[in-house]
Short mmCIF file of C-alpha atoms in Angstrom, two decimals:
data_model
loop_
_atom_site.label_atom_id
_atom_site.label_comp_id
_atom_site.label_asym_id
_atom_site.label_seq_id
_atom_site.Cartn_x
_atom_site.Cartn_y
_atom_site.Cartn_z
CA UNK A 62 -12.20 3.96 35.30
CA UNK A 63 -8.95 4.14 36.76
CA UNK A 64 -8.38 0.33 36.32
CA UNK A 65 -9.08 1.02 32.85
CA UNK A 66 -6.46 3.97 32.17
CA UNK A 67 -4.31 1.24 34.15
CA UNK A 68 -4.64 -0.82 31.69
CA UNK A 69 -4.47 2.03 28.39
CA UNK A 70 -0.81 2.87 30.08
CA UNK A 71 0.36 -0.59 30.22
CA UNK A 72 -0.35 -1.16 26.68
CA UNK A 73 1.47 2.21 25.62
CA UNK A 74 4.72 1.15 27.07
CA UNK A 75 4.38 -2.44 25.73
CA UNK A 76 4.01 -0.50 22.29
CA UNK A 77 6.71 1.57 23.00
CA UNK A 78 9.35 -1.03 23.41
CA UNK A 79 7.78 -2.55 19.92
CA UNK A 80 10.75 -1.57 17.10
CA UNK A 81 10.30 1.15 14.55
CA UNK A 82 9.54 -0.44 10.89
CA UNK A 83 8.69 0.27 7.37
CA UNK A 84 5.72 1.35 5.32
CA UNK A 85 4.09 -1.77 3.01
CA UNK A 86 2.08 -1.23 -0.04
CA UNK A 87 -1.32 -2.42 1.61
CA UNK A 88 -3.55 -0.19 2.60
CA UNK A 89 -5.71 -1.94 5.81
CA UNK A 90 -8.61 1.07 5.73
CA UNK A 91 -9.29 4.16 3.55
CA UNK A 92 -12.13 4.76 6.09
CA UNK A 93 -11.31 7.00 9.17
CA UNK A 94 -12.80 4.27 11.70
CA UNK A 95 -11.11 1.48 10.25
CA UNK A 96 -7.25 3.74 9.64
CA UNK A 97 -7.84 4.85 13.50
CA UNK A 98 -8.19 0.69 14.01
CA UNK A 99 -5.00 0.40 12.36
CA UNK A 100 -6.99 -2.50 9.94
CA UNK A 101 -7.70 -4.67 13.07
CA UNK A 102 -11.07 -4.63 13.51
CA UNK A 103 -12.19 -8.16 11.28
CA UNK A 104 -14.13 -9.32 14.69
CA UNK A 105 -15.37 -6.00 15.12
CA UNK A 106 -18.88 -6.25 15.48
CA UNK A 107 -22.14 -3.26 15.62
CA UNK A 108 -19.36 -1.53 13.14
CA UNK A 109 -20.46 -1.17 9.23
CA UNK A 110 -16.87 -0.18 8.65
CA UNK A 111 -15.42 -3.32 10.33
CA UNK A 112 -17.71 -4.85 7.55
CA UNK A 113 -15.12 -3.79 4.73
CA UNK A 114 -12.84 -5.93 6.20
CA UNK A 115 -15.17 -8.74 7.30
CA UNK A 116 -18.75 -9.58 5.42
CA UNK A 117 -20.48 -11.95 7.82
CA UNK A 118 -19.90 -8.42 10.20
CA UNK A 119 -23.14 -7.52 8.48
CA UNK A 120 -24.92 -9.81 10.37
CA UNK A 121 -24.37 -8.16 13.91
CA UNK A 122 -25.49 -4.29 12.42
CA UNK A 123 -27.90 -2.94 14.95
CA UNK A 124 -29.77 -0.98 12.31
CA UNK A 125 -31.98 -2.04 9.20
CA UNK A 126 -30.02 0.16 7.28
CA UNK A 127 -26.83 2.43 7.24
CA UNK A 128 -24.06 4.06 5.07
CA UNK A 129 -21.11 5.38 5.12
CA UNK A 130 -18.39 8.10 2.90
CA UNK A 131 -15.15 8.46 3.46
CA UNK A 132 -12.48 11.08 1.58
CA UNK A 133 -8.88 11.19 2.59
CA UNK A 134 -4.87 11.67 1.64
CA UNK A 135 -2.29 9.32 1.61
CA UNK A 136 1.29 10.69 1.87
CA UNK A 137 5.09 9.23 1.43
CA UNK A 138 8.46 9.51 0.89
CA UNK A 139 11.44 7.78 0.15
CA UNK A 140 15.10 8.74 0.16
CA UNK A 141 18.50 7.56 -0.42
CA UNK A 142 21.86 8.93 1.05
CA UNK A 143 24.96 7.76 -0.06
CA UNK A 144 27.92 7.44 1.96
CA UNK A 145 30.62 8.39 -0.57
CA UNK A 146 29.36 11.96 -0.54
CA UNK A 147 26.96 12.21 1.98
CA UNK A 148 24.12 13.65 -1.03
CA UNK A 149 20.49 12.88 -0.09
CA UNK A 150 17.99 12.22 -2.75
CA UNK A 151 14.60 12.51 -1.88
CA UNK A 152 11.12 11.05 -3.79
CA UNK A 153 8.42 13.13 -5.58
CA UNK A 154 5.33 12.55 -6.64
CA UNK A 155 4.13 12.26 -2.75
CA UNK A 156 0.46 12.17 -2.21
CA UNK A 157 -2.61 10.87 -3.58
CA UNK A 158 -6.13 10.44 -2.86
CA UNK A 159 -8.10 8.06 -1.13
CA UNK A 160 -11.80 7.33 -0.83
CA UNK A 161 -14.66 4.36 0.71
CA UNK A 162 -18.09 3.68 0.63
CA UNK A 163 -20.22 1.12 3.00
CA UNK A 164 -23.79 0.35 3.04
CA UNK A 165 -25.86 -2.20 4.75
CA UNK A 166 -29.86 -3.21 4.39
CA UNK A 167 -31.08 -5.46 6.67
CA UNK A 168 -33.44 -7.49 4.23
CA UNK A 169 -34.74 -10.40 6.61
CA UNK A 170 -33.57 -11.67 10.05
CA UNK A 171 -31.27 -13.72 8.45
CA UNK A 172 -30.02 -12.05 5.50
CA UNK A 173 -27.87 -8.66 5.16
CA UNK A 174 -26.90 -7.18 2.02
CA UNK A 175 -23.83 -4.59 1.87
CA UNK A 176 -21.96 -2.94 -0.80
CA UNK A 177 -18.45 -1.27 -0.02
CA UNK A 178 -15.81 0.42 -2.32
CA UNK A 179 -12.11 0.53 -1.02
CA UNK A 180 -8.84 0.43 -2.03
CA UNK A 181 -6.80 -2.64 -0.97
CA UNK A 182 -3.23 -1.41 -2.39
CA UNK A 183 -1.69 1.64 -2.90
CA UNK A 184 1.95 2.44 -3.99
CA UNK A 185 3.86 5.46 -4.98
CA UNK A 186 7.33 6.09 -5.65
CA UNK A 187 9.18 8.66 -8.08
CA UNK A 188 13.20 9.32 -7.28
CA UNK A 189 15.02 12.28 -8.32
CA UNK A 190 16.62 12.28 -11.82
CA UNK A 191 20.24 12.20 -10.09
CA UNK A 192 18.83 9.46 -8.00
CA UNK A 193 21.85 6.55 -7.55
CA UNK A 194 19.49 3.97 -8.28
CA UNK A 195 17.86 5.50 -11.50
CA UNK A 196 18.74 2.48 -13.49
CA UNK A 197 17.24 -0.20 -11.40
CA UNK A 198 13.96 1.44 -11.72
CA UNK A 199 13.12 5.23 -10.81
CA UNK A 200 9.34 5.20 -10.57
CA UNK A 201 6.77 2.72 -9.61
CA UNK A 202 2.75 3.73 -8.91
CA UNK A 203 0.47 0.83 -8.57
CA UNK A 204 -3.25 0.58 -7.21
CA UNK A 205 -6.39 -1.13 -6.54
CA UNK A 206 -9.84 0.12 -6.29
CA UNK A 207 -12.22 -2.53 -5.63
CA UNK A 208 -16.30 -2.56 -5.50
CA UNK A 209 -17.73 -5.33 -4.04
CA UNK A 210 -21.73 -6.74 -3.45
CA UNK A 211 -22.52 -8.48 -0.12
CA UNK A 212 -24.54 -10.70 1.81
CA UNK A 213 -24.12 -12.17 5.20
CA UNK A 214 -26.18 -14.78 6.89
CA UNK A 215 -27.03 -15.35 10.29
CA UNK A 216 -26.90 -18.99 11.17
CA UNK A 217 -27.39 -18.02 14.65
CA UNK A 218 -27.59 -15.56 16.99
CA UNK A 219 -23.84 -15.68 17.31
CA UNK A 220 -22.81 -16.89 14.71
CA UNK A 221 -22.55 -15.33 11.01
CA UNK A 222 -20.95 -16.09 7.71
CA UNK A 223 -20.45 -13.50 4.95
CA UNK A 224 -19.49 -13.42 1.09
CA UNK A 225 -18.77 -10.50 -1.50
CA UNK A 226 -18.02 -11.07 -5.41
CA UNK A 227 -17.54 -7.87 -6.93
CA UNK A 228 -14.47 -6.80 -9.31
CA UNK A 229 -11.20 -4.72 -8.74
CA UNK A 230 -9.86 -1.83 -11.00
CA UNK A 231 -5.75 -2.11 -11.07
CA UNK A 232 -3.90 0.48 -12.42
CA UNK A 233 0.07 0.49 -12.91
CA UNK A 234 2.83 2.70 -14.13
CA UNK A 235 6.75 2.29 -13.79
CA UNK A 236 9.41 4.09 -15.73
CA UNK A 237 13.13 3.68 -15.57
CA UNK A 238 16.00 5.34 -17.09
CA UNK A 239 18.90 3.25 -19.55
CA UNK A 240 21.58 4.64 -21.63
CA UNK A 241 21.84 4.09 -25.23
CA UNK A 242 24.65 3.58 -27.50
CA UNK A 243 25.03 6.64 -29.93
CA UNK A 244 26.33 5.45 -33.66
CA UNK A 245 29.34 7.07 -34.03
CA UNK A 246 29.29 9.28 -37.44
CA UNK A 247 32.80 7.95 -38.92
CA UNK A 248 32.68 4.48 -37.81
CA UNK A 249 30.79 1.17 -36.87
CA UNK A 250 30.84 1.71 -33.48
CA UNK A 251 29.51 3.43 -30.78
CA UNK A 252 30.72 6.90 -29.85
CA UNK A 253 28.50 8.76 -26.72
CA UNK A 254 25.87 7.69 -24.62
CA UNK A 255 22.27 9.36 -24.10
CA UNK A 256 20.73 8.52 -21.05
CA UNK A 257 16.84 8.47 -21.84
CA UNK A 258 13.73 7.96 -19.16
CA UNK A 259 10.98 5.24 -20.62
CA UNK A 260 8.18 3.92 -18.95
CA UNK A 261 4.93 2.07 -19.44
CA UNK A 262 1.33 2.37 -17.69
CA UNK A 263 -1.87 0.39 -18.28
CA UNK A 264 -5.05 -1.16 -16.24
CA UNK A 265 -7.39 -4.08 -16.13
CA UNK A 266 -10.50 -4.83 -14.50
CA UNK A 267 -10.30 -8.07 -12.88
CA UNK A 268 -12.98 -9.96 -10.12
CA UNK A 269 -12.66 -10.29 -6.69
CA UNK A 270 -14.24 -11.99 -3.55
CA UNK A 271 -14.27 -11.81 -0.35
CA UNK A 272 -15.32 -14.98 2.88
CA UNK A 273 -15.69 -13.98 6.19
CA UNK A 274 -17.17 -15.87 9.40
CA UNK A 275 -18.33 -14.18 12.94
CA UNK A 276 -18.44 -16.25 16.32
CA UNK A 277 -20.12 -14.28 19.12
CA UNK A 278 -18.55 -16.71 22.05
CA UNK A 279 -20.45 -14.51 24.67
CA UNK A 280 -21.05 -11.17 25.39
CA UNK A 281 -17.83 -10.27 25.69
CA UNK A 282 -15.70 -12.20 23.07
CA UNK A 283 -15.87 -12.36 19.45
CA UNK A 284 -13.84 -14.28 17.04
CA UNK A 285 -13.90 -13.10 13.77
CA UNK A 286 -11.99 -14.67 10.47
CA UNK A 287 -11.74 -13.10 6.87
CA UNK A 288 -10.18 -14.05 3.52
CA UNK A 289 -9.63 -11.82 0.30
CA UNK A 290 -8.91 -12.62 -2.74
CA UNK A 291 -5.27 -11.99 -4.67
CA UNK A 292 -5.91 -10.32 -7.76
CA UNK A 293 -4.41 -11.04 -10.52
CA UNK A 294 -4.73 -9.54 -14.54
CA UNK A 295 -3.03 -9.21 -17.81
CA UNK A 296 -2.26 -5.28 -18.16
CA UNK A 297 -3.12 -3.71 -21.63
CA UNK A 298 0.57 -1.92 -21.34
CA UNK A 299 1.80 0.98 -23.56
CA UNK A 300 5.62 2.35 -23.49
CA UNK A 301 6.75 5.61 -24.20
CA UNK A 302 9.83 7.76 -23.65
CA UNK A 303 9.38 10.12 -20.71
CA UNK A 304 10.87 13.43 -21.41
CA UNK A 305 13.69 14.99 -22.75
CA UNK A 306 17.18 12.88 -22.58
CA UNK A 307 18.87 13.69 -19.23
CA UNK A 308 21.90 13.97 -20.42
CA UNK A 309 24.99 13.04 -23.04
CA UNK A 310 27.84 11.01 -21.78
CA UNK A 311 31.17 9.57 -23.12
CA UNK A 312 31.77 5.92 -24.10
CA UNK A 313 33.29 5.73 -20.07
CA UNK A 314 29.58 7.00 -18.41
CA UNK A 315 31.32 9.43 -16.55
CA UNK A 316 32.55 12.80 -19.00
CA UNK A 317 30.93 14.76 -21.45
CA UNK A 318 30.22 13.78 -24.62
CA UNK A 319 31.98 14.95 -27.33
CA UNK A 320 30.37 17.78 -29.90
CA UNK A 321 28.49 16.65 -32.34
CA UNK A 322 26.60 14.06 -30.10
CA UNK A 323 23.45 15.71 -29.45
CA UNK A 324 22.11 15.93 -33.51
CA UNK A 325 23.06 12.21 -33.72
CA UNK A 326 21.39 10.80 -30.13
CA UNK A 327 18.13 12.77 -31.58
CA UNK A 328 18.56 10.78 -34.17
CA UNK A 329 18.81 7.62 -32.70
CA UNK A 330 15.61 8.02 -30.43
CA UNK A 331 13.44 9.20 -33.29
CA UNK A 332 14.27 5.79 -34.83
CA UNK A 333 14.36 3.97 -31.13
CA UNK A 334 11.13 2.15 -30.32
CA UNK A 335 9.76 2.01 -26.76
CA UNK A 336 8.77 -1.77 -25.98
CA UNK A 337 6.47 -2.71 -22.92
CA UNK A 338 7.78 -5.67 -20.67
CA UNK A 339 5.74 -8.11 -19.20
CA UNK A 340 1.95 -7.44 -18.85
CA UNK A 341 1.03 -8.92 -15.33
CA UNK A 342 0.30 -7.64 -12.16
CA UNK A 343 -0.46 -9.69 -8.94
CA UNK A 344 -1.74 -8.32 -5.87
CA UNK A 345 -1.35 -11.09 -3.10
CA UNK A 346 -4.15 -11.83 -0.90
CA UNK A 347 -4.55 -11.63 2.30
CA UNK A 348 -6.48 -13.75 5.25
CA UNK A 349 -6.78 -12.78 8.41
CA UNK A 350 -8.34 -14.05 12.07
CA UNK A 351 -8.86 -11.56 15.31
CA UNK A 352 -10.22 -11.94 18.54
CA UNK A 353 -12.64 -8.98 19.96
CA UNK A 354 -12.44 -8.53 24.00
CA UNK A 355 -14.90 -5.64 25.61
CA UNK A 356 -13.36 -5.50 28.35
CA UNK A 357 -15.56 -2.79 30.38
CA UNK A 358 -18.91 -1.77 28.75
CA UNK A 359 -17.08 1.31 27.66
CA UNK A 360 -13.82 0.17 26.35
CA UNK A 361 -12.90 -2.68 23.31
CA UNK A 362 -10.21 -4.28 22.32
CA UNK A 363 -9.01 -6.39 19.21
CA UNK A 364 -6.42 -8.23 18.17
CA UNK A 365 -5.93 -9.45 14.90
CA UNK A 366 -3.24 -11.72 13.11
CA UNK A 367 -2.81 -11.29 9.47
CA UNK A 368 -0.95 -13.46 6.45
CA UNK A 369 -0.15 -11.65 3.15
CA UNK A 370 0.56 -14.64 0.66
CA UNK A 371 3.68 -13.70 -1.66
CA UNK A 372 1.90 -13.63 -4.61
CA UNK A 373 3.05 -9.95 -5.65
CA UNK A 374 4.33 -9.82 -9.32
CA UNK A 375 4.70 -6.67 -11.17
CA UNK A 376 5.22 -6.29 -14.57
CA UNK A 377 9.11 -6.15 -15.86
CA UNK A 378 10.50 -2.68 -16.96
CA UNK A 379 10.32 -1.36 -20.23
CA UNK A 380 13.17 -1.50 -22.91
CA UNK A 381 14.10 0.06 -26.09
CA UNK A 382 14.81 -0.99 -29.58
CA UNK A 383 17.26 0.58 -31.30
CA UNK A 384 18.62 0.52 -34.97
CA UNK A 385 22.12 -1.32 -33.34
CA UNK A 386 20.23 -3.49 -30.31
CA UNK A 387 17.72 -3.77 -27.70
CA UNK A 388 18.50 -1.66 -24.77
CA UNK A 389 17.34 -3.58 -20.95
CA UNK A 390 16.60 -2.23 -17.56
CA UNK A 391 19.96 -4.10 -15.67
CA UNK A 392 17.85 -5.37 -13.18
CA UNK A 393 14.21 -5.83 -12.13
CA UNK A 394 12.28 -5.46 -8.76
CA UNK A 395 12.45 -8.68 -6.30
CA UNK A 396 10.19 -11.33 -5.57
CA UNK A 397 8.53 -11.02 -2.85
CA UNK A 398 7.32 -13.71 -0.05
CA UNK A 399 4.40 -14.13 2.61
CA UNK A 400 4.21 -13.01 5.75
CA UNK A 401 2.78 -12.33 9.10
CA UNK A 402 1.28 -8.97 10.25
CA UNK A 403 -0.10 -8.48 13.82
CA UNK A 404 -2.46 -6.22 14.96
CA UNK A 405 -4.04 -4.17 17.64
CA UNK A 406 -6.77 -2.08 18.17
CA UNK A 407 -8.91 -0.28 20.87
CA UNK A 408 -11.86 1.96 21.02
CA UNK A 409 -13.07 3.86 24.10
CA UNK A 410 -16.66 5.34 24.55
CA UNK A 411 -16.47 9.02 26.55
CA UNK A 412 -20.08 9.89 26.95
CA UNK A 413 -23.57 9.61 24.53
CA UNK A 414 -21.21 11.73 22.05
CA UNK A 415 -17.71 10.75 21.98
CA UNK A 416 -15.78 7.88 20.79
CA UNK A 417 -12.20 7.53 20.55
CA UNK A 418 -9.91 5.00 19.22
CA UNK A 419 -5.97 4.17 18.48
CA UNK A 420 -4.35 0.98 16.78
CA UNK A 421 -0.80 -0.64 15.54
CA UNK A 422 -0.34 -3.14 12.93
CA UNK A 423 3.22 -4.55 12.68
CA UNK A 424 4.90 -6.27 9.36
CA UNK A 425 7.25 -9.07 8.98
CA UNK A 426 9.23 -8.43 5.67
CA UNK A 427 8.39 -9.44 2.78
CA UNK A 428 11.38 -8.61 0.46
CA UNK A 429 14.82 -10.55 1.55
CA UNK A 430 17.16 -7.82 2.73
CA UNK A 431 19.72 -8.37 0.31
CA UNK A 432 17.55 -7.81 -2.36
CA UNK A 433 16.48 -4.05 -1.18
CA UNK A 434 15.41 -1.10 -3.03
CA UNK A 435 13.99 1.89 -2.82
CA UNK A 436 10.79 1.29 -4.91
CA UNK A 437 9.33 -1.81 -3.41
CA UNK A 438 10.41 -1.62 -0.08
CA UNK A 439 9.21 -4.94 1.84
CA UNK A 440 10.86 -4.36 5.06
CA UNK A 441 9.59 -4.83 8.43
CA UNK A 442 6.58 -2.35 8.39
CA UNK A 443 4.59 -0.60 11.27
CA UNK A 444 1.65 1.65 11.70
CA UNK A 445 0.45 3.79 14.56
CA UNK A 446 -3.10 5.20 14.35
CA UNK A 447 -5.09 7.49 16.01
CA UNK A 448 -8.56 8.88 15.63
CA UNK A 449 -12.37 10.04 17.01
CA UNK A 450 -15.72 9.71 16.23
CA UNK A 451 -18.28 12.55 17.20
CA UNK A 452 -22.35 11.58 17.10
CA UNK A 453 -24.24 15.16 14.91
CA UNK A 454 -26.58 15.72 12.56
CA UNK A 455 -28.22 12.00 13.38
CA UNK A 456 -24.81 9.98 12.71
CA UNK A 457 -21.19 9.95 13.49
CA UNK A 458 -18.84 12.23 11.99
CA UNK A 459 -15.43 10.21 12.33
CA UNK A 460 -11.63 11.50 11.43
CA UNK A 461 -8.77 9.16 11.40
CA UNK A 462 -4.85 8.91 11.16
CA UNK A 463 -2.17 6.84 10.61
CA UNK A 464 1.80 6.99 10.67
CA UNK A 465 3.71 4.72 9.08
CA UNK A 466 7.78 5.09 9.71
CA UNK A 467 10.60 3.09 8.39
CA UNK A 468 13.47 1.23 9.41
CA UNK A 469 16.75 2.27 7.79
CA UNK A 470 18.26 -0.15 5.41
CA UNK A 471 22.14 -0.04 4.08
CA UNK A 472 22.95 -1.20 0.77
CA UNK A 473 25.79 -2.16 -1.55
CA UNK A 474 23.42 -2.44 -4.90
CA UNK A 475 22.04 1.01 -5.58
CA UNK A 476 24.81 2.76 -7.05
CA UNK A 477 26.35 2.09 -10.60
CA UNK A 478 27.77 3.07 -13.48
CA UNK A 479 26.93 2.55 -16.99
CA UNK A 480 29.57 3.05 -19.91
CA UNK A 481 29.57 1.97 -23.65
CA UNK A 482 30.22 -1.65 -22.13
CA UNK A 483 26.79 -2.06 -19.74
CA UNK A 484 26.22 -1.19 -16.47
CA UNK A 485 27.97 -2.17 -13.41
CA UNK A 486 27.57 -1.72 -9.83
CA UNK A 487 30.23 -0.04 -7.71
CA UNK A 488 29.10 -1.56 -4.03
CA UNK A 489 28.67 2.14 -2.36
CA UNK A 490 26.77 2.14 0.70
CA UNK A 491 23.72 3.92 0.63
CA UNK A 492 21.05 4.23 3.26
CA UNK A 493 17.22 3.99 2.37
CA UNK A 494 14.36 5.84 4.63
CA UNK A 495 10.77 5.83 4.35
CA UNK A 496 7.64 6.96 5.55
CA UNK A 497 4.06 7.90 5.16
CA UNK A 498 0.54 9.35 6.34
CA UNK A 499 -2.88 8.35 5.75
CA UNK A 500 -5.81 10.35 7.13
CA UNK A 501 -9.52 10.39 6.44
CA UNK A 502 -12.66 12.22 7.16
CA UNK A 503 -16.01 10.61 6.44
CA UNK A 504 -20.05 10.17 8.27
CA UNK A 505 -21.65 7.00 8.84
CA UNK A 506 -25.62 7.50 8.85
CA UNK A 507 -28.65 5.40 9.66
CA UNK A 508 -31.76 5.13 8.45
#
């Protein structure tokens, strides 16, 4: 044992002198055994929730049959702070809830049917209404649940391939907030500005699959390799204005608006038309290989190495028509590009009745720095993860955590102003921080 705790202490100070990074939009577990692995677990075998990730895992189940439920919370929180007057604007909107399923029969020697429900993606973001970078985009809230059949064949003792086909509900919603020109009442121009939030939200069903393979090399390494699919669908999108105006403005952006504004800019947005922007959304996929070491009969470890194609495309913001013009967002969220994400996860028995386990999974970016905001995000990301599994009631009740922190990014392109000529940036430095939890309970039963 003491080699062993050797060993645990070496790999918390090579952790330790890893950098701080940023939260991503993927979620690698909404299981408690698989958030504790940190997502690295796709060689994981004996491990039904290691089969989420992987399908040909299936294959190496101990038991004909087993299942597993999983309930949790996902938290974050994004800020800005400007340098000019040192104001902090913090997100809303925080939380939301997260849920998986896994089940496994064992239907012949060489065949394995499973069936899991999890949620790939998750993003959440809502800024304050004072927020500096309200015009670029204010509120973005995108997700995936996906259900998927599966069957995994053993070609050999060790050695296993696995497939799932199933489909993927995405859901999306992203408001901004523009200013429109108010008619002015004794001439052709414009006279005041009313700065209005509008948004659009829609889903799609779309399919999904999943390929995964399982070498057993001996009996104490394990290579495992997985592939999911991107997915990719055609929103049925519907604008709308989102609240109240947030306030009248001058032709300059900057002073009040003179009397008399108000009854006219109700005017104009009775007659203003919401208009959705484009209808896709494109969640990349992602493919993934990992290496399993057992090091002492007691203690595992995995590493995995993960690519994230940059296939993310969400749909444009929404604009407004107006009796004197169409009124755009000034700019849209940034492409995005593949990357790298590494992995690593161990799991230590204590006793017939105790398991515990801890992970990291580190992020390359995948949003060019210049191009930051606080919406997206796609900066370096990291993940530290805890958790434990107990064995009652003829199963394993399991509880798992993860936190996610940020590195701080400065920026020139958040703050602007917008006047009765268009908007314009003013290059003040602003500072964006992130971060989030994710934590699950859940009981994984045979039978």
């Amino acid at each position: 044992m003491a080699h062993v705790v050797r060993g645990m202490i070496g790999a918390g100070l090579l952790l330790g002198t890893l950098p701080a990074m940023a939260q991503g939009m993927a979620l690698l577990a909404v299981d408690p055994v698989g958030i504790s692995r940190s997502g690295a677990q796709v060689a994981y075998g004996f491990s039904l929730e290691a089969a989420t990730s992987n399908p040909a895992l299936l294959s190496s189940l101990k038991d004909k049959s087993s299942a597993y439920l999983a309930f949790g919370v996902e938290l974050s929180d994004v800020q800005q702070s400007m340098e000019s007057n040192q104001k902090t604007v913090f997100g809303t909107n925080r939380n939301r809830s997260i849920g998986g399923f896994g089940l496994a029969m064992r239907r012949s020697a060489t065949l394995t049917l499973g069936l899991k429900l999890d949620q790939p993606y998750l993003l959440h973001r809502t800024l304050m209404n004072d927020a500096p970078s309200r015009f670029l985009g204010d509120g973005l809230d995108f997700s995936a649940r996906r259900l998927e059949g599966q069957a995994a064949w053993s070609l050999s003792p060790n050695l296993s391939v696995g497939v799932g086909l199933g489909v993927a509900r995405l859901a999306f919603d992203a408001t901004t907030v523009v200013r429109l020109g108010v008619p002015s009442a004794v001439s052709t121009g414009v006279d005041g500005l009313v700065e209005q939030r509008v948004g659009e939200s829609g889903n799609k069903t779309v399919p999904s699959y999943s390929l995964g393979l399982r070498w057993a090399m001996n009996p104490r390494w394990t290579l495992g390799f997985t592939h999911q699919s991107g997915l990719k669908g055609d929103l049925s999108l519907k604008a709308d204005f989102r609240g109240a105006p947030l306030g009248l403005y001058a032709n300059d952006g900057l002073s009040s608006a003179a009397q008399g504004t108000g009854a006219r800019a109700t005017a104009l947005l009775a007659a203003s038309t919401p208009r959705v922007g484009s209808a896709t959304l494109e969640l990349p996929s992602q493919t993934a290989i990992g290496v399993r070491h057992r090091l002492t009969p007691g203690l595992t470890v995995e590493t995995d190495l993960r690519w994230t194609s940059g296939g993310l495309k969400v749909p444009s913001f929404a604009s407004v028509s107006t009796p004197i013009g169409v009124t755009k967002a000034p700019s849209e969220l940034p492409a995005t590009k593949g990357h790298l994400g590494l992995g690593v996860s161990s799991e230590l028995e204590l006793g017939k009745s105790w398991t515990v386990r801890a992970g990291l999974f580190l992020d390359q970016p995948s949003v060019q720095a210049a191009a930051a905001e606080p919406l997206l995000g796609g900066s370096r990301t990291a993940a530290f993860s805890i958790g434990a599994g107990y064995k009652v009631w003829n199963g394993e009740l399991n509880f798992g955590y993860q936190y996610r922190q940020s590195e701080d990014q400065d920026t020139t392109r958040l703050g602007g102003v917008w006047s009765s000529t268009g908007y314009r940036g003013v290059g003040t430095r602003s500072r964006m921080e992130a971060m989030g939890h994710l934590l699950a309970l859940g009981f994984r039963k045979s039978f």
